[in-house]
Coordinates of N, CA and C in Angstrom, one line a residue:
M1 N -66.2 197.7 -180.2 CA -66.3 196.3 -180.4 C -67.7 195.8 -179.8
K2 N -68.4 195.0 -180.5 CA -69.7 194.5 -180.0 C -69.5 193.5 -178.9
T3 N -70.5 193.4 -178.1 CA -70.4 192.5 -176.9 C -70.1 191.1 -177.4
H4 N -70.8 190.6 -178.4 CA -70.6 189.3 -178.9 C -69.2 189.0 -179.4
D5 N -68.6 190.0 -180.1 CA -67.2 189.9 -180.5 C -66.3 189.9 -179.3
L6 N -66.5 190.7 -178.3 CA -65.7 190.7 -177.1 C -65.7 189.3 -176.4
I7 N -66.9 188.7 -176.2 CA -67.0 187.4 -175.6 C -66.3 186.4 -176.4
T8 N -66.4 186.5 -177.7 CA -65.7 185.5 -178.6 C -64.2 185.6 -178.5
N9 N -63.7 186.8 -178.4 CA -62.3 187.0 -178.3 C -61.8 186.5 -176.9
L10 N -62.6 186.7 -175.9 CA -62.1 186.3 -174.5 C -62.2 184.8 -174.4
T11 N -63.0 184.1 -175.1 CA -63.2 182.7 -174.9 C -62.5 181.8 -176.0
T12 N -61.9 182.5 -177.0 CA -61.2 181.7 -178.0 C -59.9 181.1 -177.4
G13 N -59.8 179.8 -177.7 CA -58.5 179.2 -177.3 C -58.5 178.7 -175.8
L14 N -59.6 178.9 -175.1 CA -59.6 178.5 -173.7 C -59.6 177.0 -173.6
R15 N -58.9 176.5 -172.6 CA -58.9 175.1 -172.3 C -59.3 174.9 -170.9
P16 N -59.9 173.8 -170.6 CA -60.3 173.5 -169.2 C -59.1 173.3 -168.3
V17 N -59.3 173.8 -167.1 CA -58.2 173.7 -166.1 C -58.0 172.2 -165.7
E18 N -56.8 171.8 -165.6 CA -56.5 170.4 -165.2 C -57.1 170.1 -163.8
R19 N -57.6 168.9 -163.6 CA -58.2 168.6 -162.3 C -57.1 168.6 -161.2
H20 N -57.4 169.1 -160.1 CA -56.5 169.2 -158.9 C -55.3 170.1 -159.2
A21 N -55.4 171.0 -160.1 CA -54.3 171.9 -160.5 C -54.0 172.8 -159.3
V22 N -55.0 173.3 -158.5 CA -54.7 174.1 -157.4 C -54.0 173.4 -156.3
G23 N -54.4 172.1 -156.0 CA -53.8 171.3 -155.0 C -52.3 171.0 -155.3
R24 N -52.1 170.7 -156.6 CA -50.8 170.3 -157.0 C -49.8 171.5 -156.9
R25 N -50.3 172.7 -157.3 CA -49.5 173.9 -157.3 C -49.1 174.2 -155.9
L26 N -50.1 174.2 -155.0 CA -49.8 174.5 -153.6 C -48.9 173.4 -152.9
A27 N -49.2 172.2 -153.3 CA -48.3 171.1 -152.7 C -46.9 171.2 -153.2
L28 N -46.7 171.6 -154.4 CA -45.3 171.9 -154.9 C -44.6 173.0 -154.2
S29 N -45.4 174.1 -154.0 CA -44.7 175.2 -153.3 C -44.5 174.9 -151.8
A30 N -45.4 174.2 -151.2 CA -45.2 173.8 -149.8 C -44.0 172.9 -149.6
T31 N -43.9 171.9 -150.5 CA -42.8 171.0 -150.5 C -41.4 171.7 -150.7
A32 N -41.4 172.6 -151.7 CA -40.2 173.3 -152.0 C -39.8 174.2 -150.8
G33 N -40.7 174.8 -150.1 CA -40.4 175.7 -149.0 C -39.9 174.8 -147.8
M34 N -40.5 173.7 -147.6 CA -40.0 172.8 -146.5 C -38.6 172.3 -146.8
L35 N -38.4 171.9 -148.0 CA -37.0 171.4 -148.3 C -35.9 172.4 -148.1
V36 N -36.2 173.6 -148.6 CA -35.2 174.7 -148.4 C -35.0 175.0 -146.9
A37 N -36.1 175.1 -146.1 CA -36.0 175.4 -144.7 C -35.2 174.2 -144.0
T38 N -35.5 173.0 -144.3 CA -34.8 171.9 -143.7 C -33.3 171.9 -144.0
L39 N -33.0 172.2 -145.3 CA -31.6 172.3 -145.7 C -30.9 173.4 -144.9
A40 N -31.6 174.5 -144.7 CA -31.0 175.6 -143.9 C -30.7 175.2 -142.5
V41 N -31.6 174.5 -141.9 CA -31.4 174.0 -140.5 C -30.2 173.0 -140.5
L42 N -30.2 172.1 -141.4 CA -29.1 171.1 -141.4 C -27.7 171.7 -141.7
L43 N -27.7 172.8 -142.5 CA -26.4 173.4 -142.8 C -26.0 174.4 -141.7
T44 N -26.9 174.9 -140.9 CA -26.5 175.9 -139.9 C -26.4 175.3 -138.5
G45 N -27.5 174.9 -138.0 CA -27.5 174.3 -136.6 C -27.5 172.8 -136.5
G46 N -28.0 172.2 -137.5 CA -28.1 170.7 -137.5 C -29.2 170.2 -136.6
M47 N -29.4 168.9 -136.6 CA -30.5 168.4 -135.8 C -30.0 168.3 -134.3
R48 N -30.9 168.3 -133.4 CA -30.6 168.2 -132.0 C -29.8 167.0 -131.7
P49 N -28.8 167.0 -130.9 CA -27.9 165.9 -130.7 C -28.5 164.6 -130.2
D50 N -29.7 164.8 -129.5 CA -30.3 163.6 -128.9 C -31.5 163.1 -129.7
M51 N -31.5 163.4 -131.0 CA -32.6 163.1 -131.9 C -33.0 161.6 -131.9
G52 N -32.0 160.8 -131.8 CA -32.3 159.3 -131.8 C -33.2 158.9 -130.6
P53 N -32.7 159.2 -129.4 CA -33.5 158.8 -128.2 C -34.8 159.6 -128.1
V54 N -34.8 160.8 -128.5 CA -36.1 161.6 -128.4 C -37.2 161.2 -129.3
L55 N -36.9 160.4 -130.3 CA -37.9 159.8 -131.2 C -38.8 158.9 -130.4
D56 N -38.3 158.3 -129.3 CA -39.1 157.4 -128.5 C -40.0 158.2 -127.5
D57 N -39.9 159.5 -127.4 CA -40.6 160.3 -126.5 C -41.9 160.8 -127.1
P58 N -43.1 160.4 -126.6 CA -44.4 160.9 -127.2 C -44.5 162.4 -127.2
V59 N -43.9 163.1 -126.3 CA -44.0 164.5 -126.2 C -43.4 165.1 -127.5
F60 N -42.3 164.5 -128.0 CA -41.7 165.1 -129.2 C -42.7 165.0 -130.4
W61 N -43.4 163.9 -130.5 CA -44.4 163.7 -131.6 C -45.6 164.7 -131.4
L62 N -46.0 164.9 -130.1 CA -47.0 165.9 -129.9 C -46.5 167.3 -130.3
K63 N -45.3 167.6 -130.0 CA -44.7 168.9 -130.3 C -44.6 169.1 -131.9
S64 N -44.3 168.0 -132.6 CA -44.3 168.1 -134.1 C -45.7 168.1 -134.6
A65 N -46.7 167.4 -134.0 CA -48.1 167.3 -134.5 C -48.7 168.7 -134.4
F66 N -48.3 169.5 -133.5 CA -48.9 170.9 -133.3 C -48.7 171.7 -134.6
P67 N -47.5 172.0 -135.0 CA -47.4 172.8 -136.2 C -47.8 172.0 -137.5
A68 N -47.7 170.7 -137.5 CA -48.1 169.9 -138.7 C -49.6 170.1 -138.9
T69 N -50.4 170.0 -137.8 CA -51.8 170.2 -138.0 C -52.2 171.6 -138.4
V70 N -51.5 172.6 -137.8 CA -51.8 174.0 -138.3 C -51.4 174.1 -139.8
A71 N -50.3 173.5 -140.2 CA -49.9 173.6 -141.6 C -50.9 173.0 -142.5
V72 N -51.4 171.8 -142.1 CA -52.4 171.2 -143.0 C -53.7 172.0 -143.1
A73 N -54.1 172.6 -141.9 CA -55.3 173.5 -142.0 C -55.1 174.7 -142.8
A74 N -53.9 175.3 -142.7 CA -53.6 176.5 -143.5 C -53.5 176.1 -145.0
L75 N -53.0 174.9 -145.3 CA -52.9 174.5 -146.7 C -54.3 174.4 -147.3
V76 N -55.2 173.8 -146.5 CA -56.6 173.6 -147.0 C -57.2 175.0 -147.2
L77 N -57.0 175.9 -146.3 CA -57.5 177.2 -146.4 C -56.9 178.0 -147.6
C78 N -55.6 177.8 -147.9 CA -55.0 178.4 -149.0 C -55.6 177.9 -150.3
G79 N -55.9 176.6 -150.4 CA -56.6 176.1 -151.6 C -57.9 176.7 -151.8
R80 N -58.7 176.8 -150.7 CA -60.0 177.4 -150.8 C -60.0 178.8 -151.2
L81 N -59.1 179.6 -150.6 CA -59.0 181.0 -150.8 C -58.4 181.3 -152.2
S82 N -57.8 180.3 -152.8 CA -57.3 180.6 -154.2 C -58.3 180.4 -155.3
R83 N -59.5 180.1 -154.9 CA -60.6 179.9 -155.8 C -61.7 181.0 -155.6
P84 N -62.1 181.8 -156.5 CA -63.1 182.8 -156.3 C -64.4 182.2 -155.8
G85 N -64.9 182.7 -154.7 CA -66.2 182.3 -154.2 C -66.2 181.0 -153.4
A86 N -65.1 180.3 -153.3 CA -65.0 179.0 -152.6 C -65.2 179.2 -151.1
R87 N -66.0 178.3 -150.5 CA -66.2 178.4 -149.1 C -65.0 177.8 -148.3
T88 N -64.7 178.4 -147.2 CA -63.5 177.9 -146.4 C -64.0 176.7 -145.5
G89 N -65.3 176.6 -145.3 CA -65.8 175.5 -144.6 C -65.2 175.2 -143.3
A90 N -64.9 173.9 -143.0 CA -64.4 173.5 -141.7 C -62.9 173.8 -141.6
G91 N -62.3 174.4 -142.5 CA -60.9 174.7 -142.4 C -60.5 175.6 -141.2
W92 N -61.4 176.5 -140.8 CA -61.1 177.3 -139.6 C -61.2 176.5 -138.4
L93 N -62.1 175.5 -138.3 CA -62.2 174.6 -137.1 C -61.0 173.8 -137.0
L94 N -60.5 173.2 -138.2 CA -59.3 172.4 -138.2 C -58.1 173.3 -137.7
L95 N -58.1 174.5 -138.0 CA -57.0 175.4 -137.6 C -57.1 175.7 -136.1
A96 N -58.3 175.9 -135.6 CA -58.5 176.3 -134.2 C -58.1 175.1 -133.2
L97 N -58.4 173.9 -133.6 CA -58.3 172.8 -132.7 C -56.8 172.6 -132.2
P98 N -55.8 172.6 -133.0 CA -54.4 172.5 -132.4 C -54.0 173.7 -131.5
L99 N -54.5 174.9 -131.9 CA -54.2 176.0 -131.0 C -54.9 175.9 -129.7
L100 N -56.2 175.5 -129.7 CA -56.9 175.4 -128.4 C -56.3 174.3 -127.6
A101 N -55.8 173.2 -128.2 CA -55.3 172.1 -127.5 C -54.0 172.5 -126.8
V102 N -53.1 173.2 -127.5 CA -51.8 173.5 -126.9 C -52.0 174.6 -125.9
W103 N -52.9 175.5 -126.1 CA -53.1 176.5 -125.0 C -53.8 175.9 -123.8
S104 N -54.7 175.0 -124.0 CA -55.3 174.3 -122.8 C -54.3 173.5 -122.0
A105 N -53.5 172.8 -122.7 CA -52.4 172.0 -122.0 C -51.5 172.9 -121.3
S106 N -51.1 174.0 -121.9 CA -50.2 175.0 -121.3 C -50.8 175.6 -120.1
A107 N -52.1 176.0 -120.1 CA -52.7 176.6 -119.0 C -52.8 175.6 -117.8
W108 N -53.0 174.3 -118.1 CA -53.1 173.3 -117.1 C -51.7 173.1 -116.5
L109 N -50.7 173.0 -117.3 CA -49.3 172.8 -116.8 C -48.8 173.9 -115.9
I110 N -49.1 175.1 -116.4 CA -48.7 176.3 -115.6 C -49.4 176.4 -114.3
A111 N -50.7 176.1 -114.3 CA -51.5 176.1 -113.0 C -51.1 175.0 -112.1
S112 N -50.6 173.9 -112.6 CA -50.2 172.7 -111.8 C -48.8 172.9 -111.3
A113 N -47.9 173.7 -111.9 CA -46.5 173.8 -111.5 C -46.4 174.7 -110.3
P114 N -45.3 174.5 -109.5 CA -45.0 175.4 -108.4 C -44.8 176.8 -109.0
P115 N -45.2 177.9 -108.3 CA -45.0 179.2 -108.8 C -43.6 179.6 -109.3
A116 N -42.6 179.0 -108.6 CA -41.2 179.4 -108.9 C -40.8 178.8 -110.3
L117 N -41.6 177.8 -110.8 CA -41.2 177.2 -112.1 C -42.0 177.6 -113.2
R118 N -43.1 178.4 -113.0 CA -44.0 178.7 -114.0 C -43.4 179.6 -115.2
M119 N -42.6 180.6 -114.8 CA -42.0 181.4 -115.8 C -41.0 180.6 -116.6
Q120 N -40.3 179.6 -116.0 CA -39.3 178.8 -116.7 C -40.0 177.9 -117.8
L121 N -41.2 177.5 -117.5 CA -42.0 176.7 -118.4 C -42.3 177.5 -119.7
V122 N -42.5 178.8 -119.5 CA -42.8 179.7 -120.7 C -41.6 180.1 -121.4
L123 N -40.5 180.5 -120.7 CA -39.3 181.0 -121.3 C -38.4 179.9 -121.8
G124 N -38.3 178.7 -121.2 CA -37.4 177.7 -121.6 C -35.9 178.2 -121.5
Q125 N -35.1 177.7 -122.4 CA -33.7 178.2 -122.5 C -33.5 179.0 -123.7
T126 N -34.4 179.0 -124.7 CA -34.1 179.6 -126.0 C -35.1 180.7 -126.4
W127 N -35.8 181.3 -125.5 CA -36.9 182.2 -125.9 C -36.4 183.4 -126.7
R128 N -35.2 183.8 -126.4 CA -34.6 185.0 -127.1 C -34.4 184.8 -128.6
V129 N -34.2 183.5 -129.0 CA -33.8 183.3 -130.4 C -34.9 182.5 -131.1
C130 N -35.8 181.9 -130.4 CA -36.8 180.9 -131.0 C -37.6 181.6 -132.1
T131 N -38.3 182.7 -131.8 CA -39.2 183.3 -132.7 C -38.4 183.9 -133.9
F132 N -37.2 184.4 -133.7 CA -36.4 184.9 -134.8 C -36.1 183.8 -135.8
N133 N -35.7 182.6 -135.2 CA -35.3 181.5 -136.0 C -36.5 181.0 -136.8
V134 N -37.6 180.9 -136.2 CA -38.8 180.5 -136.9 C -39.2 181.4 -138.1
V135 N -39.1 182.7 -137.8 CA -39.5 183.7 -138.9 C -38.5 183.5 -140.0
A136 N -37.2 183.4 -139.7 CA -36.2 183.2 -140.8 C -36.4 182.0 -141.6
L137 N -36.8 180.9 -140.9 CA -37.0 179.6 -141.6 C -38.3 179.7 -142.4
S138 N -39.2 180.6 -142.1 CA -40.5 180.7 -142.8 C -40.3 181.4 -144.2
L139 N -39.2 182.1 -144.4 CA -39.1 182.9 -145.7 C -39.2 182.0 -146.9
P140 N -38.5 180.9 -147.0 CA -38.7 180.1 -148.2 C -40.1 179.7 -148.5
S141 N -40.8 179.2 -147.5 CA -42.2 178.8 -147.7 C -43.1 180.0 -148.0
F142 N -42.8 181.1 -147.3 CA -43.5 182.4 -147.6 C -43.5 182.8 -149.0
M143 N -42.3 182.8 -149.6 CA -42.1 183.2 -151.0 C -42.7 182.2 -151.9
A144 N -42.6 180.9 -151.6 CA -43.1 179.8 -152.5 C -44.6 179.8 -152.5
T145 N -45.2 180.0 -151.3 CA -46.7 180.0 -151.2 C -47.3 181.3 -151.9
F146 N -46.7 182.4 -151.8 CA -47.2 183.6 -152.5 C -47.0 183.4 -154.0
W147 N -45.9 182.8 -154.4 CA -45.8 182.5 -155.9 C -46.9 181.6 -156.3
A148 N -47.2 180.6 -155.6 CA -48.3 179.6 -156.0 C -49.6 180.3 -156.0
M149 N -50.0 181.1 -155.0 CA -51.3 181.7 -155.0 C -51.4 182.9 -156.0
R150 N -50.3 183.5 -156.3 CA -50.4 184.6 -157.3 C -50.8 184.0 -158.6
G151 N -50.4 182.8 -158.9 CA -50.7 182.2 -160.2 C -52.1 181.6 -160.2
L152 N -52.9 181.7 -159.1 CA -54.2 181.2 -159.0 C -55.2 182.4 -159.1
A153 N -56.3 182.3 -158.4 CA -57.3 183.3 -158.5 C -57.9 183.7 -157.1
P154 N -57.1 184.2 -156.2 CA -57.6 184.6 -154.9 C -58.4 185.9 -155.1
T155 N -59.4 186.1 -154.3 CA -60.2 187.4 -154.4 C -60.2 188.1 -153.0
R156 N -60.1 187.4 -151.9 CA -60.0 188.0 -150.6 C -58.5 188.1 -150.3
L157 N -57.9 189.1 -150.8 CA -56.4 189.2 -150.9 C -55.8 189.3 -149.5
T158 N -56.3 190.1 -148.6 CA -55.7 190.2 -147.3 C -55.8 188.9 -146.5
L159 N -57.0 188.3 -146.5 CA -57.2 187.0 -145.8 C -56.3 185.9 -146.5
A160 N -56.2 185.9 -147.8 CA -55.4 184.9 -148.5 C -53.9 185.1 -148.1
G161 N -53.5 186.3 -148.1 CA -52.1 186.6 -147.7 C -51.8 186.2 -146.3
A162 N -52.8 186.4 -145.4 CA -52.6 186.0 -144.0 C -52.5 184.5 -143.8
V163 N -53.3 183.8 -144.5 CA -53.3 182.3 -144.4 C -52.0 181.8 -145.1
A164 N -51.5 182.4 -146.2 CA -50.3 182.0 -146.8 C -49.1 182.2 -145.8
G165 N -49.1 183.3 -145.1 CA -48.1 183.6 -144.1 C -48.2 182.6 -142.9
L166 N -49.4 182.2 -142.5 CA -49.6 181.2 -141.5 C -49.0 179.9 -141.9
L167 N -49.3 179.5 -143.1 CA -48.8 178.2 -143.6 C -47.2 178.2 -143.6
A168 N -46.6 179.3 -144.0 CA -45.2 179.4 -144.0 C -44.7 179.4 -142.5
G169 N -45.3 180.0 -141.6 CA -44.9 180.0 -140.2 C -45.0 178.6 -139.6
A170 N -46.1 177.9 -139.9 CA -46.3 176.6 -139.4 C -45.3 175.6 -139.9
Q171 N -45.0 175.7 -141.2 CA -44.0 174.8 -141.8 C -42.6 175.1 -141.2
A172 N -42.3 176.4 -140.9 CA -41.1 176.7 -140.3 C -40.9 176.1 -138.9
V173 N -42.0 176.2 -138.1 CA -42.0 175.6 -136.8 C -41.8 174.1 -136.9
L174 N -42.5 173.4 -137.8 CA -42.3 172.0 -138.0 C -40.9 171.6 -138.3
V175 N -40.2 172.4 -139.2 CA -38.8 172.1 -139.5 C -38.0 172.4 -138.3
Y176 N -38.3 173.5 -137.5 CA -37.5 173.9 -136.4 C -37.5 172.8 -135.3
T177 N -38.5 172.0 -135.2 CA -38.6 171.0 -134.1 C -37.4 170.0 -134.2
I178 N -36.8 169.8 -135.3 CA -35.7 168.9 -135.4 C -34.4 169.5 -134.8
Y179 N -34.5 170.8 -134.5 CA -33.3 171.5 -134.0 C -33.6 171.9 -132.5
C180 N -34.8 172.3 -132.2 CA -35.1 172.9 -130.9 C -35.3 171.8 -129.9
A181 N -34.7 172.0 -128.7 CA -34.8 171.0 -127.7 C -35.9 171.3 -126.6
E182 N -36.6 172.4 -126.8 CA -37.6 172.8 -125.8 C -38.8 171.8 -125.9
M183 N -39.2 171.3 -124.7 CA -40.2 170.2 -124.7 C -41.5 170.6 -123.9
A184 N -41.5 171.8 -123.4 CA -42.7 172.3 -122.6 C -43.8 172.9 -123.4
P185 N -45.0 172.4 -123.4 CA -46.1 173.1 -124.1 C -46.3 174.6 -123.9
P186 N -46.0 175.1 -122.7 CA -46.2 176.6 -122.5 C -45.2 177.3 -123.4
F187 N -44.0 176.7 -123.6 CA -43.0 177.4 -124.5 C -43.6 177.4 -126.0
W188 N -44.1 176.2 -126.4 CA -44.6 176.2 -127.8 C -45.8 177.2 -127.9
A189 N -46.7 177.2 -126.9 CA -47.9 178.0 -127.0 C -47.5 179.5 -127.1
T190 N -46.3 179.9 -126.6 CA -45.9 181.3 -126.6 C -45.0 181.6 -127.8
W191 N -43.9 181.0 -127.9 CA -42.9 181.4 -128.9 C -43.1 180.7 -130.3
Y192 N -43.5 179.5 -130.3 CA -43.9 178.9 -131.6 C -45.1 179.6 -132.2
V193 N -46.1 179.9 -131.4 CA -47.2 180.6 -131.9 C -46.9 182.0 -132.4
L194 N -46.0 182.7 -131.6 CA -45.6 184.0 -132.1 C -44.8 183.9 -133.4
G195 N -44.0 182.9 -133.5 CA -43.3 182.7 -134.8 C -44.2 182.4 -136.0
M196 N -45.4 181.9 -135.7 CA -46.4 181.7 -136.8 C -47.1 183.0 -137.0
L197 N -47.4 183.8 -136.0 CA -48.2 185.0 -136.1 C -47.5 186.1 -136.9
L198 N -46.2 186.2 -136.7 CA -45.5 187.3 -137.4 C -45.5 187.1 -139.0
P199 N -45.3 185.9 -139.5 CA -45.5 185.8 -141.0 C -46.9 185.9 -141.4
T200 N -47.9 185.6 -140.5 CA -49.3 185.8 -140.8 C -49.6 187.2 -140.9
A201 N -49.1 188.1 -140.0 CA -49.3 189.5 -140.1 C -48.6 190.1 -141.4
A202 N -47.4 189.6 -141.7 CA -46.7 190.1 -142.9 C -47.5 189.7 -144.1
G203 N -48.1 188.5 -144.1 CA -48.8 188.1 -145.3 C -50.1 188.9 -145.5
A204 N -50.8 189.2 -144.4 CA -52.0 190.0 -144.4 C -51.7 191.4 -145.0
M205 N -50.5 192.0 -144.6 CA -50.1 193.3 -145.1 C -49.7 193.3 -146.6
L206 N -49.1 192.2 -147.0 CA -48.6 192.1 -148.4 C -49.6 191.5 -149.3
G207 N -50.6 190.8 -148.8 CA -51.5 190.1 -149.7 C -52.2 191.0 -150.7
R208 N -52.7 192.1 -150.4 CA -53.4 193.0 -151.3 C -52.5 193.4 -152.4
R209 N -51.2 193.6 -152.1 CA -50.3 194.0 -153.2 C -49.7 192.9 -154.0
L210 N -49.3 191.8 -153.4 CA -48.6 190.7 -154.1 C -49.5 189.7 -154.7
L211 N -50.8 189.6 -154.3 CA -51.7 188.6 -154.8 C -52.7 189.1 -155.8
R212 N -52.6 190.4 -156.1 CA -53.5 191.0 -157.1 C -53.3 190.4 -158.4
W213 N -54.4 190.2 -159.1 CA -54.3 189.6 -160.5 C -55.2 190.3 -161.5

């Protein structure tokens, strides 16, 4: 086949991609994952019994803002990494800020607390089950995000898979906050972050296989 004929065959019938198609696809997958994870929480453990009063506590909103900001940053990076050659830009900075904030607050609280209470700030009451619960809740978003990105055009597959896993982990933590009663930043900085990192690592390992196109 001549080069001209090959190009003609490849371009015949092509239509322009709809504007914001990448954003809509990722938003759909993120929403679906969040809804399934929320439904799982409500059907198994339910919301924390003091949800009404705790809504007046600014610490609860800071606790929710942490994974929400990470999720937004990861969603932005997923969109960038789903386009060949697109720059990730300030997405990494947006991702780093909430992590640095919660780690800084945790370090200050631990340093300020009496030595006998420091370990309790980190462990809380639910450290044995927290990370497992977050990872389990991340599965719907993990599958939905990989489905969305597989239908796009990522080229840095390991990195794209890692960010997809991070998005799933952050969404899971955000959903988990309606159930989890832990209110100490050192707890979030340890077990919530670990719950995000495990899906991130899984995504990095699976990205090259599952996102190939």
